[in-house]
mmCIF file of N, CA and C in Angstrom:
data_model
loop_
_atom_site.group_PDB
_atom_site.id
_atom_site.type_symbol
_atom_site.label_atom_id
_atom_site.label_comp_id
_atom_site.label_asym_id
_atom_site.label_seq_id
_atom_site.Cartn_x
_atom_site.Cartn_y
_atom_site.Cartn_z
ATOM 1 N N MET E 1 0.808 -1.321 0.325
ATOM 2 C CA MET E 1 0.047 -0.231 0.589
ATOM 3 C C MET E 1 1.043 1.138 -0.099
ATOM 4 N N SER E 2 0.418 1.989 -1.032
ATOM 5 C CA SER E 2 1.161 3.471 -0.930
ATOM 6 C C SER E 2 1.334 4.211 0.536
ATOM 7 N N GLU E 3 2.309 4.717 0.543
ATOM 8 C CA GLU E 3 2.363 6.059 1.874
ATOM 9 C C GLU E 3 1.211 7.043 2.000
ATOM 10 N N SER E 4 0.939 6.888 0.674
ATOM 11 C CA SER E 4 -0.162 8.470 1.049
ATOM 12 C C SER E 4 -1.431 7.717 1.100
ATOM 13 N N LEU E 5 -1.775 6.543 0.545
ATOM 14 C CA LEU E 5 -3.052 5.715 0.932
ATOM 15 C C LEU E 5 -3.345 5.664 2.860
ATOM 16 N N SER E 6 -2.046 5.218 2.790
ATOM 17 C CA SER E 6 -2.013 4.828 4.415
ATOM 18 C C SER E 6 -2.127 5.636 5.321
ATOM 19 N N LYS E 7 -1.130 6.932 4.786
ATOM 20 C CA LYS E 7 -1.721 8.797 5.322
ATOM 21 C C LYS E 7 -3.539 8.694 5.414
ATOM 22 N N LYS E 8 -3.915 8.804 4.461
ATOM 23 C CA LYS E 8 -5.472 9.067 4.224
ATOM 24 C C LYS E 8 -6.015 8.363 5.467
ATOM 25 N N ILE E 9 -6.115 6.743 5.197
ATOM 26 C CA ILE E 9 -6.651 5.850 6.050
ATOM 27 C C ILE E 9 -6.363 6.378 7.479
ATOM 28 N N LYS E 10 -5.410 6.748 7.852
ATOM 29 C CA LYS E 10 -4.819 6.856 9.342
ATOM 30 C C LYS E 10 -5.692 8.171 9.821
ATOM 31 N N GLN E 11 -5.682 8.746 8.986
ATOM 32 C CA GLN E 11 -6.588 10.611 8.713
ATOM 33 C C GLN E 11 -7.832 10.528 9.045
ATOM 34 N N TYR E 12 -8.410 9.261 8.485
ATOM 35 C CA TYR E 12 -9.540 9.292 8.399
ATOM 36 C C TYR E 12 -9.935 8.663 9.846
ATOM 37 N N ILE E 13 -9.666 7.431 10.439
ATOM 38 C CA ILE E 13 -9.804 6.657 11.785
ATOM 39 C C ILE E 13 -9.258 8.042 12.891
ATOM 40 N N LEU E 14 -8.596 8.604 12.642
ATOM 41 C CA LEU E 14 -8.497 9.680 13.564
ATOM 42 C C LEU E 14 -9.304 10.678 13.742
ATOM 43 N N LYS E 15 -10.249 10.823 12.774
ATOM 44 C CA LYS E 15 -11.056 11.939 12.539
ATOM 45 C C LYS E 15 -12.378 11.333 13.307
ATOM 46 N N ASN E 16 -12.412 9.870 13.741
ATOM 47 C CA ASN E 16 -13.370 9.720 14.420
ATOM 48 C C ASN E 16 -13.763 10.006 16.675
ATOM 49 N N LYS E 17 -13.868 10.957 17.179
ATOM 50 C CA LYS E 17 -13.576 11.556 18.163
ATOM 51 C C LYS E 17 -13.769 10.339 19.658
ATOM 52 N N ASN E 18 -13.943 9.337 18.863
ATOM 53 C CA ASN E 18 -13.993 8.152 20.188
ATOM 54 C C ASN E 18 -12.466 7.412 20.194
ATOM 55 N N ILE E 19 -11.792 8.114 19.066
ATOM 56 C CA ILE E 19 -10.417 7.226 18.885
ATOM 57 C C ILE E 19 -9.205 7.881 19.287
ATOM 58 N N LEU E 20 -8.903 7.291 19.801
ATOM 59 C CA LEU E 20 -7.424 9.018 20.410
ATOM 60 C C LEU E 20 -6.346 8.389 20.114
ATOM 61 N N GLY E 21 -6.172 7.533 19.123
ATOM 62 C CA GLY E 21 -4.798 6.813 18.725
ATOM 63 C C GLY E 21 -4.552 5.366 17.745
ATOM 64 N N ILE E 22 -3.952 5.690 17.104
ATOM 65 C CA ILE E 22 -3.697 4.090 16.838
ATOM 66 C C ILE E 22 -2.002 3.799 17.050
ATOM 67 N N THR E 23 -2.126 2.605 17.552
ATOM 68 C CA THR E 23 -0.535 2.077 17.915
ATOM 69 C C THR E 23 -0.378 0.804 17.009
ATOM 70 N N LYS E 24 -1.009 -0.041 16.166
ATOM 71 C CA LYS E 24 -0.448 -0.172 15.320
ATOM 72 C C LYS E 24 -1.417 -0.281 13.459
ATOM 73 N N PHE E 25 -0.254 -0.165 12.569
ATOM 74 C CA PHE E 25 -1.135 -0.292 11.434
ATOM 75 C C PHE E 25 -0.071 -0.946 10.484
ATOM 76 N N GLU E 26 -1.005 -2.137 10.215
ATOM 77 C CA GLU E 26 0.309 -3.094 9.438
ATOM 78 C C GLU E 26 -1.061 -3.229 8.200
ATOM 79 N N THR E 27 -0.562 -3.271 6.859
ATOM 80 C CA THR E 27 -1.193 -3.773 5.898
ATOM 81 C C THR E 27 -0.596 -5.477 5.104
ATOM 82 N N ILE E 28 -1.239 -5.848 4.796
ATOM 83 C CA ILE E 28 -0.930 -7.390 3.947
ATOM 84 C C ILE E 28 -1.544 -7.410 2.987
ATOM 85 N N PRO E 29 -0.636 -7.456 1.601
ATOM 86 C CA PRO E 29 -1.143 -7.749 0.658
ATOM 87 C C PRO E 29 -1.819 -9.123 0.301
ATOM 88 N N VAL E 30 -3.013 -8.589 -0.532
ATOM 89 C CA VAL E 30 -3.836 -10.132 -0.887
ATOM 90 C C VAL E 30 -4.365 -9.875 -1.975
ATOM 91 N N GLY E 31 -3.888 -10.657 -2.953
ATOM 92 C CA GLY E 31 -3.869 -10.440 -4.336
ATOM 93 C C GLY E 31 -4.300 -8.628 -5.095
ATOM 94 N N TYR E 32 -4.828 -7.819 -4.864
ATOM 95 C CA TYR E 32 -4.600 -6.497 -5.714
ATOM 96 C C TYR E 32 -5.427 -5.744 -4.568
ATOM 97 N N GLN E 33 -5.854 -6.577 -3.509
ATOM 98 C CA GLN E 33 -6.137 -5.827 -2.345
ATOM 99 C C GLN E 33 -5.233 -5.613 -0.788
ATOM 100 N N TYR E 34 -5.469 -5.252 0.120
ATOM 101 C CA TYR E 34 -4.993 -5.490 1.157
ATOM 102 C C TYR E 34 -6.025 -5.666 2.422
ATOM 103 N N VAL E 35 -5.170 -6.200 3.621
ATOM 104 C CA VAL E 35 -5.900 -6.853 4.783
ATOM 105 C C VAL E 35 -5.086 -5.965 5.651
ATOM 106 N N LEU E 36 -6.325 -4.711 6.630
ATOM 107 C CA LEU E 36 -5.352 -4.329 7.558
ATOM 108 C C LEU E 36 -5.819 -4.603 8.766
ATOM 109 N N VAL E 37 -4.629 -4.444 9.368
ATOM 110 C CA VAL E 37 -4.681 -4.757 11.244
ATOM 111 C C VAL E 37 -4.760 -3.763 11.520
ATOM 112 N N LEU E 38 -5.366 -3.478 12.738
ATOM 113 C CA LEU E 38 -4.992 -2.338 13.258
ATOM 114 C C LEU E 38 -5.200 -2.179 15.271
ATOM 115 N N SER E 39 -4.670 -1.742 15.637
ATOM 116 C CA SER E 39 -4.573 -1.734 17.447
ATOM 117 C C SER E 39 -5.288 -0.050 17.370
ATOM 118 N N ILE E 40 -6.215 0.271 17.948
ATOM 119 C CA ILE E 40 -6.460 1.694 18.507
ATOM 120 C C ILE E 40 -6.597 2.033 19.809
ATOM 121 N N LEU E 41 -6.820 3.130 20.376
ATOM 122 C CA LEU E 41 -6.951 2.986 21.773
ATOM 123 C C LEU E 41 -8.356 3.895 21.744
ATOM 124 N N VAL E 42 -9.311 4.047 22.643
ATOM 125 C CA VAL E 42 -10.068 4.181 22.946
ATOM 126 C C VAL E 42 -10.120 4.909 24.968
ATOM 127 N N GLU E 43 -11.242 5.615 24.819
ATOM 128 C CA GLU E 43 -11.215 5.731 26.609
ATOM 129 C C GLU E 43 -10.944 4.293 27.572
ATOM 130 N N GLY E 44 -10.475 4.311 28.436
ATOM 131 C CA GLY E 44 -10.296 3.198 29.338
ATOM 132 C C GLY E 44 -11.912 2.994 30.138
ATOM 133 N N ASN E 45 -12.430 4.010 30.073
ATOM 134 C CA ASN E 45 -14.173 3.764 30.794
ATOM 135 C C ASN E 45 -15.148 3.247 30.337
ATOM 136 N N LEU E 46 -14.359 3.116 29.108
ATOM 137 C CA LEU E 46 -16.134 2.461 27.912
ATOM 138 C C LEU E 46 -16.377 1.063 28.419
ATOM 139 N N SER E 47 -17.342 0.424 28.511
ATOM 140 C CA SER E 47 -17.605 -1.044 27.954
ATOM 141 C C SER E 47 -16.873 -1.450 27.273
ATOM 142 N N THR E 48 -17.080 -3.192 27.658
ATOM 143 C CA THR E 48 -16.579 -4.242 26.253
ATOM 144 C C THR E 48 -17.408 -3.984 25.238
ATOM 145 N N TYR E 49 -18.582 -3.249 25.375
ATOM 146 C CA TYR E 49 -19.943 -3.637 24.298
ATOM 147 C C TYR E 49 -19.347 -2.388 23.224
ATOM 148 N N GLU E 50 -19.079 -0.916 24.540
ATOM 149 C CA GLU E 50 -18.864 0.401 23.417
ATOM 150 C C GLU E 50 -17.811 0.287 22.906
ATOM 151 N N SER E 51 -16.543 -0.433 23.283
ATOM 152 C CA SER E 51 -15.511 -0.203 22.698
ATOM 153 C C SER E 51 -15.259 -0.772 21.511
ATOM 154 N N HIS E 52 -16.249 -2.401 21.728
ATOM 155 C CA HIS E 52 -16.323 -3.402 20.095
ATOM 156 C C HIS E 52 -17.347 -2.387 19.470
ATOM 157 N N TYR E 53 -18.000 -1.699 20.015
ATOM 158 C CA TYR E 53 -19.190 -1.036 18.964
ATOM 159 C C TYR E 53 -18.428 -0.180 17.912
ATOM 160 N N ILE E 54 -17.294 0.710 18.650
ATOM 161 C CA ILE E 54 -16.181 1.334 18.279
ATOM 162 C C ILE E 54 -15.856 1.121 16.855
ATOM 163 N N ALA E 55 -15.264 0.125 17.320
ATOM 164 C CA ALA E 55 -14.100 -0.719 16.278
ATOM 165 C C ALA E 55 -15.432 -1.128 15.135
ATOM 166 N N ASP E 56 -16.379 -1.908 15.590
ATOM 167 C CA ASP E 56 -16.936 -2.645 14.293
ATOM 168 C C ASP E 56 -17.369 -1.905 13.650
ATOM 169 N N SER E 57 -17.850 -0.586 14.001
ATOM 170 C CA SER E 57 -18.483 0.612 13.168
ATOM 171 C C SER E 57 -17.208 1.240 12.311
ATOM 172 N N LEU E 58 -15.971 1.206 12.778
ATOM 173 C CA LEU E 58 -15.319 1.698 11.887
ATOM 174 C C LEU E 58 -14.768 1.150 10.842
ATOM 175 N N LYS E 59 -14.871 -0.740 11.260
ATOM 176 C CA LYS E 59 -14.615 -1.668 10.168
ATOM 177 C C LYS E 59 -15.423 -1.391 9.237
ATOM 178 N N ARG E 60 -16.391 -1.207 9.025
ATOM 179 C CA ARG E 60 -17.646 -0.944 8.471
ATOM 180 C C ARG E 60 -17.349 -0.208 7.415
ATOM 181 N N LYS E 61 -17.174 1.335 7.867
ATOM 182 C CA LYS E 61 -16.828 2.380 7.179
ATOM 183 C C LYS E 61 -15.792 2.634 6.565
ATOM 184 N N LEU E 62 -14.436 1.713 7.160
ATOM 185 C CA LEU E 62 -13.103 1.752 5.962
ATOM 186 C C LEU E 62 -13.728 0.701 4.559
ATOM 187 N N LEU E 63 -14.182 -0.223 5.071
ATOM 188 C CA LEU E 63 -14.849 -1.253 4.173
ATOM 189 C C LEU E 63 -15.185 -0.650 2.909
ATOM 190 N N LYS E 64 -16.077 -0.042 3.227
ATOM 191 C CA LYS E 64 -17.073 0.754 2.635
ATOM 192 C C LYS E 64 -16.189 1.793 1.802
ATOM 193 N N ARG E 65 -15.218 2.568 2.069
ATOM 194 C CA ARG E 65 -14.794 3.631 1.692
ATOM 195 C C ARG E 65 -13.632 3.719 0.919
ATOM 196 N N TYR E 66 -12.976 2.334 1.641
ATOM 197 C CA TYR E 66 -11.790 2.465 0.854
ATOM 198 C C TYR E 66 -11.409 0.587 -0.231
ATOM 199 N N ARG E 67 -11.988 0.743 -1.686
ATOM 200 C CA ARG E 67 -11.938 -0.336 -2.104
ATOM 201 C C ARG E 67 -11.101 -1.372 -2.289
ATOM 202 N N GLU E 68 -9.435 -0.487 -1.817
ATOM 203 C CA GLU E 68 -8.186 -1.325 -1.802
ATOM 204 C C GLU E 68 -7.594 -2.480 -0.457
ATOM 205 N N LEU E 69 -9.170 -2.126 0.332
ATOM 206 C CA LEU E 69 -9.273 -3.151 1.719
ATOM 207 C C LEU E 69 -10.182 -4.472 1.488
ATOM 208 N N SER E 70 -9.718 -5.461 1.360
ATOM 209 C CA SER E 70 -10.212 -6.555 1.369
ATOM 210 C C SER E 70 -10.778 -7.079 3.044
ATOM 211 N N ALA E 71 -10.147 -6.821 3.856
ATOM 212 C CA ALA E 71 -10.253 -7.180 5.248
ATOM 213 C C ALA E 71 -10.037 -6.102 6.072
ATOM 214 N N VAL E 72 -10.548 -5.952 7.103
ATOM 215 C CA VAL E 72 -9.782 -5.267 8.378
ATOM 216 C C VAL E 72 -10.178 -5.809 9.732
ATOM 217 N N THR E 73 -9.071 -5.911 10.887
ATOM 218 C CA THR E 73 -9.122 -6.815 11.909
ATOM 219 C C THR E 73 -8.669 -5.215 12.640
ATOM 220 N N ILE E 74 -9.631 -5.025 14.006
ATOM 221 C CA ILE E 74 -9.216 -4.150 15.079
ATOM 222 C C ILE E 74 -9.041 -4.591 16.005
ATOM 223 N N HIS E 75 -7.953 -4.225 16.757
ATOM 224 C CA HIS E 75 -7.863 -4.552 18.450
ATOM 225 C C HIS E 75 -8.007 -3.340 19.088
ATOM 226 N N VAL E 76 -8.664 -3.249 20.163
ATOM 227 C CA VAL E 76 -8.919 -1.951 20.584
ATOM 228 C C VAL E 76 -8.118 -2.333 22.449
ATOM 229 N N ASN E 77 -7.556 -1.339 22.472
ATOM 230 C CA ASN E 77 -6.616 -1.166 24.173
ATOM 231 C C ASN E 77 -7.465 0.338 24.448
ATOM 232 N N PRO E 78 -7.389 0.123 25.681
ATOM 233 C CA PRO E 78 -7.737 1.212 26.609
ATOM 234 C C PRO E 78 -6.664 2.262 26.828
ATOM 235 N N TYR E 79 -6.650 3.562 26.194
ATOM 236 C CA TYR E 79 -5.935 4.455 26.215
ATOM 237 C C TYR E 79 -5.031 4.515 27.696
ATOM 238 N N GLU E 80 -5.741 4.512 28.993
ATOM 239 C CA GLU E 80 -5.313 4.702 29.932
ATOM 240 C C GLU E 80 -3.808 3.776 30.335
ATOM 241 N N VAL E 81 -4.199 2.975 30.176
ATOM 242 C CA VAL E 81 -3.053 1.670 30.038
ATOM 243 C C VAL E 81 -1.910 1.744 29.154
ATOM 244 N N ILE E 82 -1.880 2.082 28.124
ATOM 245 C CA ILE E 82 -1.017 2.496 27.267
ATOM 246 C C ILE E 82 -0.137 3.952 27.692
ATOM 247 N N LYS E 83 -1.222 4.833 27.899
ATOM 248 C CA LYS E 83 -0.541 5.823 28.416
ATOM 249 C C LYS E 83 0.753 5.840 29.553
ATOM 250 N N LYS E 84 0.467 4.849 30.400
ATOM 251 C CA LYS E 84 1.232 4.836 31.533
ATOM 252 C C LYS E 84 2.277 4.612 31.242
#
């Protein structure tokens, strides 16, 4: 994946006010598309349901917006744990 596309995707992700950071951004070529593997940071006081809702929503939006992506896997981490 080109640097410019990676940058655009990262900027799009960080526009979401619920996502406080990206700690992993890895793309794996599969045919003419890519699998995106992400780790994002969210507020640590969110429930498991809330944090996974954010990740699931982001996944759907990324797959709809970027045809270069064939699959997206998102791991969610609490911001407070990483910050320390």
